[in-house]
mmCIF file with all atom_site columns, C-alpha atoms in Angstrom:
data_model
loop_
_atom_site.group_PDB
_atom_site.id
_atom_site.type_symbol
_atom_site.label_atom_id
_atom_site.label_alt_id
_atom_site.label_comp_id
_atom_site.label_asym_id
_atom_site.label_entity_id
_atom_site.label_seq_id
_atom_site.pdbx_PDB_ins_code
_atom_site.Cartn_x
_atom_site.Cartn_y
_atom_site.Cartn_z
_atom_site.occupancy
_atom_site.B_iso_or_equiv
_atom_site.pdbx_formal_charge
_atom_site.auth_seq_id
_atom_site.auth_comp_id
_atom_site.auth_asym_id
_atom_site.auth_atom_id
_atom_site.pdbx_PDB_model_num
ATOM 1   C CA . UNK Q 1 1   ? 97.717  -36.095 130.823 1.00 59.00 ? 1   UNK Q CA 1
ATOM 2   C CA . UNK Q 1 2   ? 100.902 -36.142 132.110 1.00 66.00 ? 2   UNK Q CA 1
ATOM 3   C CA . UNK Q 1 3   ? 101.980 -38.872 134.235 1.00 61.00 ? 3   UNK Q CA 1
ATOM 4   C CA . UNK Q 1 4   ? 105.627 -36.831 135.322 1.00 68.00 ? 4   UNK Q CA 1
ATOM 5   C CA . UNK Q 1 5   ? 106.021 -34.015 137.361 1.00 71.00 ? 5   UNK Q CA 1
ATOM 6   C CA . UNK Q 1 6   ? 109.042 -32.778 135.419 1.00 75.00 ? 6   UNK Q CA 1
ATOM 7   C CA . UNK Q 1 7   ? 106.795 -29.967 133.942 1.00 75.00 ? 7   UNK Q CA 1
ATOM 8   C CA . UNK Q 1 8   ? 105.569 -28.753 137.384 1.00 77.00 ? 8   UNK Q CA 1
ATOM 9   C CA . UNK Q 1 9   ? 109.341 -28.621 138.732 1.00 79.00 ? 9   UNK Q CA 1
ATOM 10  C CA . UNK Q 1 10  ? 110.386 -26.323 135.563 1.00 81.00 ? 10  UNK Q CA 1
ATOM 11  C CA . UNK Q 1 11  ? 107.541 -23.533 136.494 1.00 79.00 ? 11  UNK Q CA 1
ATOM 12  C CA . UNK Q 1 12  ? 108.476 -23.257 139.821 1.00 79.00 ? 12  UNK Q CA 1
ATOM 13  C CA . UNK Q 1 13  ? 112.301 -23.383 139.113 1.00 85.00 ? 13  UNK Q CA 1
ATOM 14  C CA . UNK Q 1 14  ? 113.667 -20.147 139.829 1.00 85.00 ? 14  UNK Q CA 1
ATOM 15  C CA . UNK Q 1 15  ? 114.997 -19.048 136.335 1.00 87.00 ? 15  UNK Q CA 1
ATOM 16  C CA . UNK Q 1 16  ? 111.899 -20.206 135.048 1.00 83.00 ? 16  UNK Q CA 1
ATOM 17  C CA . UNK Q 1 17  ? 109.937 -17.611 137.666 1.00 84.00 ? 17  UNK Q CA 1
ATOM 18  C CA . UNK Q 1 18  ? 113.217 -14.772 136.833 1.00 87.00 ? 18  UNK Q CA 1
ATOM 19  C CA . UNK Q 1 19  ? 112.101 -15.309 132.851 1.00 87.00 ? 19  UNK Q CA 1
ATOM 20  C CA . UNK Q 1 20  ? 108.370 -14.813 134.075 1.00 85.00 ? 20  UNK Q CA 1
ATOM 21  C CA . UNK Q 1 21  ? 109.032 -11.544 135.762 1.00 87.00 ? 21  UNK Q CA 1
ATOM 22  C CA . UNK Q 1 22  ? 110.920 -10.182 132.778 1.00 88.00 ? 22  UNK Q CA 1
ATOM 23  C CA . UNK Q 1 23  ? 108.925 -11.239 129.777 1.00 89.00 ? 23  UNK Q CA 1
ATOM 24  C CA . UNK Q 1 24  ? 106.363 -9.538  132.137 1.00 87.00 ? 24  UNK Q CA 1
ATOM 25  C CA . UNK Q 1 25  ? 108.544 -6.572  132.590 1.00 88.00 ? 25  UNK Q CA 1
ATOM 26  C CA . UNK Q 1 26  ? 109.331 -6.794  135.751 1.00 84.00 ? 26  UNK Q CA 1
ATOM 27  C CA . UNK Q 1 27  ? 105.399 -6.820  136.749 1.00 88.00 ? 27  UNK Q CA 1
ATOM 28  C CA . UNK Q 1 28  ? 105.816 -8.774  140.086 1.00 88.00 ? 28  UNK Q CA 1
ATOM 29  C CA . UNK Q 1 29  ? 102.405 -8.876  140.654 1.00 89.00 ? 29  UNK Q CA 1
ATOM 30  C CA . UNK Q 1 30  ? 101.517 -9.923  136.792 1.00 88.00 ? 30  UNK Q CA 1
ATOM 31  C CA . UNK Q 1 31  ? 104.260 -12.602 136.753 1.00 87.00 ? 31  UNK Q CA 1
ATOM 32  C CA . UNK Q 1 32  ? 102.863 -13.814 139.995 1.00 88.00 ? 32  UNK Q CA 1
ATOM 33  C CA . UNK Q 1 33  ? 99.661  -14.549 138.250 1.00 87.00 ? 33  UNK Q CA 1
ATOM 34  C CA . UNK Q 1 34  ? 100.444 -15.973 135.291 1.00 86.00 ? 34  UNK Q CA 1
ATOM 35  C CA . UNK Q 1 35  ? 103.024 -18.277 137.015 1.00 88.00 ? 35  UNK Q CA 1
ATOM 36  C CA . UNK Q 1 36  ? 100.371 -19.482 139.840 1.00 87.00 ? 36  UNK Q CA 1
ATOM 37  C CA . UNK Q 1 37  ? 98.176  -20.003 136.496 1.00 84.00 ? 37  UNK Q CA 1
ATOM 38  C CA . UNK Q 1 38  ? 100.496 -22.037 134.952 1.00 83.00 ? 38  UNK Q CA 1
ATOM 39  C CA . UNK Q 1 39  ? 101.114 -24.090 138.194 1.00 85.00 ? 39  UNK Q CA 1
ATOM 40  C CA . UNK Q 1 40  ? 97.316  -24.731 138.898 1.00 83.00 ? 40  UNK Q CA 1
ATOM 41  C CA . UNK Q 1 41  ? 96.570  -25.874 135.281 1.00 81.00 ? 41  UNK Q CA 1
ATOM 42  C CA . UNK Q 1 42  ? 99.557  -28.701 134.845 1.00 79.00 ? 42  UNK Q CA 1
ATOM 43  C CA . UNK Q 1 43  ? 98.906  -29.573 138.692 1.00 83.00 ? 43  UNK Q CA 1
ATOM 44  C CA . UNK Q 1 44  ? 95.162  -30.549 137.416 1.00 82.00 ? 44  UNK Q CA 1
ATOM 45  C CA . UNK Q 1 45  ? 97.430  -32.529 134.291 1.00 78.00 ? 45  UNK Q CA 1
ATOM 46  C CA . UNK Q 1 46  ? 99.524  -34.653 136.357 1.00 80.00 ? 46  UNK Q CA 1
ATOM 47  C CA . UNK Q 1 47  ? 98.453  -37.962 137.414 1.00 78.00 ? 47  UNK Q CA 1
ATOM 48  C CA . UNK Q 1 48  ? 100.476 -40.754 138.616 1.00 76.00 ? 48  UNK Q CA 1
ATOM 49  C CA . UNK Q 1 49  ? 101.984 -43.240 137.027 1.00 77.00 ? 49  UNK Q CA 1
ATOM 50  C CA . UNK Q 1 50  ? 100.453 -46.398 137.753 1.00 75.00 ? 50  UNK Q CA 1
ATOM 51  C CA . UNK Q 1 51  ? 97.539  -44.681 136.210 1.00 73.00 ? 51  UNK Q CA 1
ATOM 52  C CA . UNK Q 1 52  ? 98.868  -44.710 133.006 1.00 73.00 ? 52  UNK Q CA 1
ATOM 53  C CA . UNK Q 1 53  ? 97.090  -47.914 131.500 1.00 73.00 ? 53  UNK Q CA 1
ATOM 54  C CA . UNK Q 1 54  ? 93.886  -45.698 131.290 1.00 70.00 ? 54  UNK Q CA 1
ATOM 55  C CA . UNK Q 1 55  ? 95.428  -43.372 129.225 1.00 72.00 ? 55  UNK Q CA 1
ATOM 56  C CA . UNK Q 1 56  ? 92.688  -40.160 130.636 1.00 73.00 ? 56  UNK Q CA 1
ATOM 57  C CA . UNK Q 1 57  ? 91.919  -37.213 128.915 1.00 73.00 ? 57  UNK Q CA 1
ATOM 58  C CA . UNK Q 1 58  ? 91.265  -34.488 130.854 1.00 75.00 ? 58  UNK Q CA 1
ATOM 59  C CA . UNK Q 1 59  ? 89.134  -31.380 130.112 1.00 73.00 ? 59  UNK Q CA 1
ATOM 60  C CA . UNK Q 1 60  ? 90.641  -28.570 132.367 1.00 75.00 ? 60  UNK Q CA 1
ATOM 61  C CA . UNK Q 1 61  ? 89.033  -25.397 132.556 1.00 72.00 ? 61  UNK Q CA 1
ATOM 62  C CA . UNK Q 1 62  ? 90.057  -22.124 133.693 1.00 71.00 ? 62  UNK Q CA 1
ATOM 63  C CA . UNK Q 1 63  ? 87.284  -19.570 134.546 1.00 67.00 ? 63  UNK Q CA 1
ATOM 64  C CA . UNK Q 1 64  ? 86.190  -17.168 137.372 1.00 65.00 ? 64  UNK Q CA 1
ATOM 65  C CA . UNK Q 1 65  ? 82.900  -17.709 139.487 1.00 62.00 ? 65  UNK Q CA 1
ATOM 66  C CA . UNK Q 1 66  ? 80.273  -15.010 137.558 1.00 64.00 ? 66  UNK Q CA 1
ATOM 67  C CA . UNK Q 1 67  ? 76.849  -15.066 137.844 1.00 68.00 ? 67  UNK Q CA 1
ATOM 68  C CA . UNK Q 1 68  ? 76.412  -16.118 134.886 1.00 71.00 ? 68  UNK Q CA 1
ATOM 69  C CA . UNK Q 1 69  ? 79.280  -19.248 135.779 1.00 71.00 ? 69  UNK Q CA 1
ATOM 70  C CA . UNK Q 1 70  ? 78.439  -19.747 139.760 1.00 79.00 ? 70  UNK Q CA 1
ATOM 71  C CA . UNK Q 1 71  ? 80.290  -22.144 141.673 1.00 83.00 ? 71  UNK Q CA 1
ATOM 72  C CA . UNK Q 1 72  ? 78.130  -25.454 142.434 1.00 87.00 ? 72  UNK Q CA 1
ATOM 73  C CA . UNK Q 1 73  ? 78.433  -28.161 145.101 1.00 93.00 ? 73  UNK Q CA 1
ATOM 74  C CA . UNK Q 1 74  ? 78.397  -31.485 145.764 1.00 93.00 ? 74  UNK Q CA 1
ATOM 75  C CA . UNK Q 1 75  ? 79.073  -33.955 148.623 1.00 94.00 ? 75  UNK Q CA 1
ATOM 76  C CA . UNK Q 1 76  ? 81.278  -37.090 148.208 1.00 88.00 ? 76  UNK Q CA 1
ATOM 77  C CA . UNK Q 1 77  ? 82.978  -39.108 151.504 1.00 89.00 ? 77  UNK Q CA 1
ATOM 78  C CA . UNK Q 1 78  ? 81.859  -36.301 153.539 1.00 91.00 ? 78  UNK Q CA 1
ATOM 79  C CA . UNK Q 1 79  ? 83.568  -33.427 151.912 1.00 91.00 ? 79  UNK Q CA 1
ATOM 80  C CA . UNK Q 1 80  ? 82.024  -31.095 150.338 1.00 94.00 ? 80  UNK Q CA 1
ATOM 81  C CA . UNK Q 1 81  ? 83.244  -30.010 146.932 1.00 91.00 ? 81  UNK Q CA 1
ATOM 82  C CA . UNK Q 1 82  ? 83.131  -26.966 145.010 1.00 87.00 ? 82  UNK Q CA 1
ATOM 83  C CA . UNK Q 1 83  ? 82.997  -27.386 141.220 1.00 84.00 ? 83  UNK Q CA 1
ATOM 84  C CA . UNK Q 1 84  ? 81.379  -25.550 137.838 1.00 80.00 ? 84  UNK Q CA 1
ATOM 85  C CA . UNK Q 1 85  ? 79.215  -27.027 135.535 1.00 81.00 ? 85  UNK Q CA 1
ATOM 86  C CA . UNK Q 1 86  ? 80.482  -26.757 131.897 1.00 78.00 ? 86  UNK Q CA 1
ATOM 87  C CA . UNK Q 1 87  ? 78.235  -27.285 128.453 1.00 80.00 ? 87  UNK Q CA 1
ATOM 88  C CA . UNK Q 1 88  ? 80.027  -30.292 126.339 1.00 82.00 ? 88  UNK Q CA 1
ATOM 89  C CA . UNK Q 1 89  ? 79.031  -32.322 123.595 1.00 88.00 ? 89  UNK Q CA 1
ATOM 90  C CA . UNK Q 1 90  ? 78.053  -35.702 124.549 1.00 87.00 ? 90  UNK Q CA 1
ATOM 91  C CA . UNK Q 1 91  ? 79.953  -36.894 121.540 1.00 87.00 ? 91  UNK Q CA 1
ATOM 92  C CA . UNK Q 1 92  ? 83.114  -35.883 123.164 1.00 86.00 ? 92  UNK Q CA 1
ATOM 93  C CA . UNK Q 1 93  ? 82.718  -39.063 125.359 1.00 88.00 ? 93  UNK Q CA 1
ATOM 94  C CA . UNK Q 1 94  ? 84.325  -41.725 123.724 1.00 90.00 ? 94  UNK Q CA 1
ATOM 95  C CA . UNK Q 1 95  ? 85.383  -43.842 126.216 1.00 90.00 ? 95  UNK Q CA 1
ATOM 96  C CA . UNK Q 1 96  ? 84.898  -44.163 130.367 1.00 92.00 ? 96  UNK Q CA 1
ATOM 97  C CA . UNK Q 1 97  ? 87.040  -45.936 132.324 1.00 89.00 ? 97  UNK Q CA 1
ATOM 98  C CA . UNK Q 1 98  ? 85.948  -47.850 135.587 1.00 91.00 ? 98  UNK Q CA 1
ATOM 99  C CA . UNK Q 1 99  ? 88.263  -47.113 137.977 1.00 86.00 ? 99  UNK Q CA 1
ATOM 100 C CA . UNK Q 1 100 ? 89.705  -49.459 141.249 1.00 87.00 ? 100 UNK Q CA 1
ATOM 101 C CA . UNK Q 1 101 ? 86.980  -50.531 143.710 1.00 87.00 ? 101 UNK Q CA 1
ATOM 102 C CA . UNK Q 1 102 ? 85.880  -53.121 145.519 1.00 89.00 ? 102 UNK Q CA 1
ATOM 103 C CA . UNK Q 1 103 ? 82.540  -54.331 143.417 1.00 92.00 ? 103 UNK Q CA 1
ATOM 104 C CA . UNK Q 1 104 ? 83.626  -53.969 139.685 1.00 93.00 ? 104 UNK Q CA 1
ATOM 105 C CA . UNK Q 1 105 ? 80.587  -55.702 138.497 1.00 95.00 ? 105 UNK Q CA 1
ATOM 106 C CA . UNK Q 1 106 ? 78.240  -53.074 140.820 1.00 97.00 ? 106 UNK Q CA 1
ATOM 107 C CA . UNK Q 1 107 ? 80.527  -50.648 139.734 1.00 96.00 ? 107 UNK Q CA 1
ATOM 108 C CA . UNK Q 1 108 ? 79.233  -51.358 136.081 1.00 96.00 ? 108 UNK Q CA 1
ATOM 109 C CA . UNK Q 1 109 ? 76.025  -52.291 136.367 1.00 97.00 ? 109 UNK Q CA 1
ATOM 110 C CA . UNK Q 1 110 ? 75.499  -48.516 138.130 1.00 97.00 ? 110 UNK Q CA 1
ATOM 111 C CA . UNK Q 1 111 ? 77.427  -46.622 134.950 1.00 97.00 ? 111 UNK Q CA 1
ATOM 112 C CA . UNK Q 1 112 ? 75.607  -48.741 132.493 1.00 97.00 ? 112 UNK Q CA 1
ATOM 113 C CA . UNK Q 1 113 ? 72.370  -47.673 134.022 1.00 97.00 ? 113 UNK Q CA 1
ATOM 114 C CA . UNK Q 1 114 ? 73.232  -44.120 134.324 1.00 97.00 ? 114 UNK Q CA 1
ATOM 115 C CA . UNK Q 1 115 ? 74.245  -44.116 130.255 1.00 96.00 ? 115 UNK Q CA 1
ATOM 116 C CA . UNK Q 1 116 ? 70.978  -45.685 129.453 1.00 96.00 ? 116 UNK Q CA 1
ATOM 117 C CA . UNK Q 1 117 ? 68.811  -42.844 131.350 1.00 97.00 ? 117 UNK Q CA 1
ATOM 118 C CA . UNK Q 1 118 ? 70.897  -39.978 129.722 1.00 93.00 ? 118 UNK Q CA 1
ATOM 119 C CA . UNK Q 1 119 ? 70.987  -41.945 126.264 1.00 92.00 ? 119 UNK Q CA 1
ATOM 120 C CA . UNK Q 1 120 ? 74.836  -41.615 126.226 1.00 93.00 ? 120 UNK Q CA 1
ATOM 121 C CA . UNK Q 1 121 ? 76.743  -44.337 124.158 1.00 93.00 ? 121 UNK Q CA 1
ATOM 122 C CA . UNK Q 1 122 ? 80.425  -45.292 124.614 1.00 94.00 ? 122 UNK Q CA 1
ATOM 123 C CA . UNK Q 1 123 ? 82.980  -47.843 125.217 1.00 95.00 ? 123 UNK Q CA 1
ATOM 124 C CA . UNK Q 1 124 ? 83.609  -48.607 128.982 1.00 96.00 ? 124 UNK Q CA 1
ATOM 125 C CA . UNK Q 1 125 ? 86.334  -50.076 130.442 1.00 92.00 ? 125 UNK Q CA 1
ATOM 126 C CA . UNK Q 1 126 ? 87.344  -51.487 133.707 1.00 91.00 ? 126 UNK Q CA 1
ATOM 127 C CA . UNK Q 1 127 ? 90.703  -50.073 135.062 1.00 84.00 ? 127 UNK Q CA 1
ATOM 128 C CA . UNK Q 1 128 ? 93.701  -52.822 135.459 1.00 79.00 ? 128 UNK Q CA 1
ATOM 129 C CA . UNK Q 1 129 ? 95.145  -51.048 138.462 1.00 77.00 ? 129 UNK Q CA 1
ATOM 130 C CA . UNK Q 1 130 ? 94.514  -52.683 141.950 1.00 75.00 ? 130 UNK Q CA 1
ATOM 131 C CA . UNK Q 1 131 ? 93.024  -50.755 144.537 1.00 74.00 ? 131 UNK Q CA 1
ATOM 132 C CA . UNK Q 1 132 ? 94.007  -50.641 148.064 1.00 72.00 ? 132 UNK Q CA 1
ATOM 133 C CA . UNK Q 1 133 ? 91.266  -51.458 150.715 1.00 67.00 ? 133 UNK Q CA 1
ATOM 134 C CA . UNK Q 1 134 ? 93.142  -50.511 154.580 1.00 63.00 ? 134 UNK Q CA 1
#
């Protein structure tokens, strides 16, 4: 994770785009690409500061919508959002954090159920940041 935007501000920095379109020869179209790239992965990295008691890992995942990869959907506060299903190793989840709401204990209760039906076991963790109710 990164929790500064300092990265972000150096790909789009115009010598930073004038070195992209040279190392790719002067391949507009190619340094396009691989600078968007760049810019969509360490936007998915960045999170903001107050965050950073919870110390995330992310697993970000760049891939193109194949049959073999289609694009699924799900609904959450009335949006609808596009995402893809990856294969992971449970083991790989060490540790979930609980993030700000306004029933913590509900909250819990619901992720220690879900854990229990899909026999995962890890460490959870209720976030220290406050949350905002307007």
């Amino acid at each position: 994770m990164d929790y500064h935007e300092q990265e972000i501000d150096k790909i789009i920095s115009p010598t930073a785009i004038i070195d992209q379109i040279r190392k790719s020869k002067y391949d507009v179209e190619h340094a396009t690409i691989t600078t968007v790239s760049n810019l969509i992965f360490h936007i998915c990295a960045v999170k903001a500061p107050e965050f950073y008691d919870e110390r995330e890992t992310r697993l970000i995942i760049q891939s193109q919508t194949t049959k073999e990869h289609p694009i699924e959907f799900r609904s959450r506060a009335g949006l609808i959002i596009p995402y893809f299903e990856y294969p992971a190793p449970r083991s790989l989840i060490q540790e979930i954090t609980i993030g700000p709401n306004v029933n913590m204990k509900l909250a819990r209760q619901g992720l220690e159920d879900f854990l229990d039906a899909h026999a995962l076991k890890c460490h959870i963790k209720e976030s220290d940041c406050s949350l905002r109710v307007f």
